[in-house]
Amino acid sequence: ALSEGLHTLDEEQNDEEFPCESDVLLIGKGKNVPVFVILNKVLMLIRKYLFHQLEDDVVDINISSRIAESNETLRATTLLGIFFEGLACFKLARQSLGNKRVALLEQGESVLARMRFYNNHSTWNF
């Protein structure tokens, strides 16, 4: 269930107090609400990274620029998504060649600079 997503679990197992991933995504289904789109991308990226299922299309998720475009409040889940985006870029760059490698390294460096920015402007969080 973890590698495919928590939505594969029986609904009876869900805790009433805390919505599971499928509940959160159902709230935003059919709506183009940036926070739900970003949350979906973050959960997918983290799952793919942790279970070694990274592919080149993962980098097209580009969580950091989606967050910047949406002007949403920075949440812990989105910050975690930015972090994993950087990790994924650097990991895929090690496996790539040529222009693809350069593009991945640039994106990874951009994410690293963003994380440093967050660190400098709210040191109590890091």
Short mmCIF file of C-alpha atoms in Angstrom, two decimals, residues 27-101:
data_model
loop_
_atom_site.label_atom_id
_atom_site.label_comp_id
_atom_site.label_asym_id
_atom_site.label_seq_id
_atom_site.Cartn_x
_atom_site.Cartn_y
_atom_site.Cartn_z
CA ILE A 27 -11.69 17.03 -1.52
CA GLY A 28 -9.71 18.66 -4.31
CA LYS A 29 -10.79 16.26 -7.08
CA GLY A 30 -12.19 18.09 -10.06
CA LYS A 31 -11.12 21.41 -8.62
CA ASN A 32 -8.02 23.20 -9.73
CA VAL A 33 -7.08 24.19 -6.19
CA PRO A 34 -3.31 24.76 -6.13
CA VAL A 35 -2.80 23.35 -2.63
CA PHE A 36 -4.38 20.02 -3.60
CA VAL A 37 -2.46 19.82 -6.86
CA ILE A 38 0.80 20.52 -5.04
CA LEU A 39 0.00 18.06 -2.24
CA ASN A 40 -0.71 15.34 -4.78
CA LYS A 41 2.62 16.02 -6.52
CA VAL A 42 4.52 16.08 -3.21
CA LEU A 43 3.10 12.75 -2.06
CA MET A 44 3.82 11.14 -5.43
CA LEU A 45 7.41 12.44 -5.52
CA ILE A 46 8.18 11.34 -1.95
CA ARG A 47 6.72 7.89 -2.60
CA LYS A 48 8.70 7.46 -5.82
CA TYR A 49 11.93 8.62 -4.17
CA LEU A 50 11.60 6.41 -1.10
CA PHE A 51 10.73 3.31 -3.13
CA HIS A 52 13.43 3.91 -5.78
CA GLN A 53 10.92 4.43 -8.59
CA LEU A 54 12.35 7.69 -9.87
CA GLU A 55 12.07 8.30 -13.59
CA ASP A 56 12.92 11.30 -15.73
CA ASP A 57 9.31 12.49 -15.72
CA VAL A 58 9.46 13.02 -11.95
CA VAL A 59 11.53 16.15 -12.46
CA ASP A 60 8.76 17.65 -14.60
CA ILE A 61 6.69 17.88 -11.42
CA ASN A 62 8.69 21.01 -10.51
CA ILE A 63 7.12 21.54 -7.10
CA SER A 64 9.21 24.57 -6.16
CA SER A 65 8.06 26.70 -9.10
CA ARG A 66 4.43 25.59 -8.69
CA ILE A 67 4.55 26.79 -5.10
CA ALA A 68 6.12 30.09 -6.15
CA GLU A 69 3.45 30.60 -8.85
CA SER A 70 0.51 29.78 -6.60
CA ASN A 71 1.53 32.20 -3.81
CA GLU A 72 0.28 29.63 -1.31
CA THR A 73 1.41 29.69 2.30
CA LEU A 74 4.42 27.47 2.78
CA ARG A 75 3.35 24.37 4.64
CA ALA A 76 5.48 21.59 6.07
CA THR A 77 4.34 19.19 3.34
CA THR A 78 5.24 21.59 0.56
CA LEU A 79 8.61 22.31 2.12
CA LEU A 80 9.22 18.59 2.31
CA GLY A 81 8.25 18.36 -1.36
CA ILE A 82 10.80 21.02 -2.28
CA PHE A 83 13.46 19.10 -0.35
CA PHE A 84 12.64 15.83 -2.10
CA GLU A 85 12.56 17.59 -5.46
CA GLY A 86 16.17 18.63 -4.89
CA LEU A 87 17.15 15.13 -3.81
CA ALA A 88 15.48 13.65 -6.89
CA CYS A 89 17.22 16.11 -9.20
CA PHE A 90 20.66 15.33 -7.82
CA LYS A 91 20.03 11.58 -7.84
CA LEU A 92 18.79 11.60 -11.45
CA ALA A 93 21.67 13.89 -12.49
CA ARG A 94 24.12 11.23 -11.36
CA GLN A 95 22.44 8.77 -13.74
CA SER A 96 22.10 11.15 -16.72
CA LEU A 97 24.44 12.46 -19.38
CA GLY A 98 24.81 15.60 -21.45
CA ASN A 99 22.22 18.37 -21.48
CA LYS A 100 19.81 16.40 -19.32
CA ARG A 101 22.44 16.20 -16.58
#
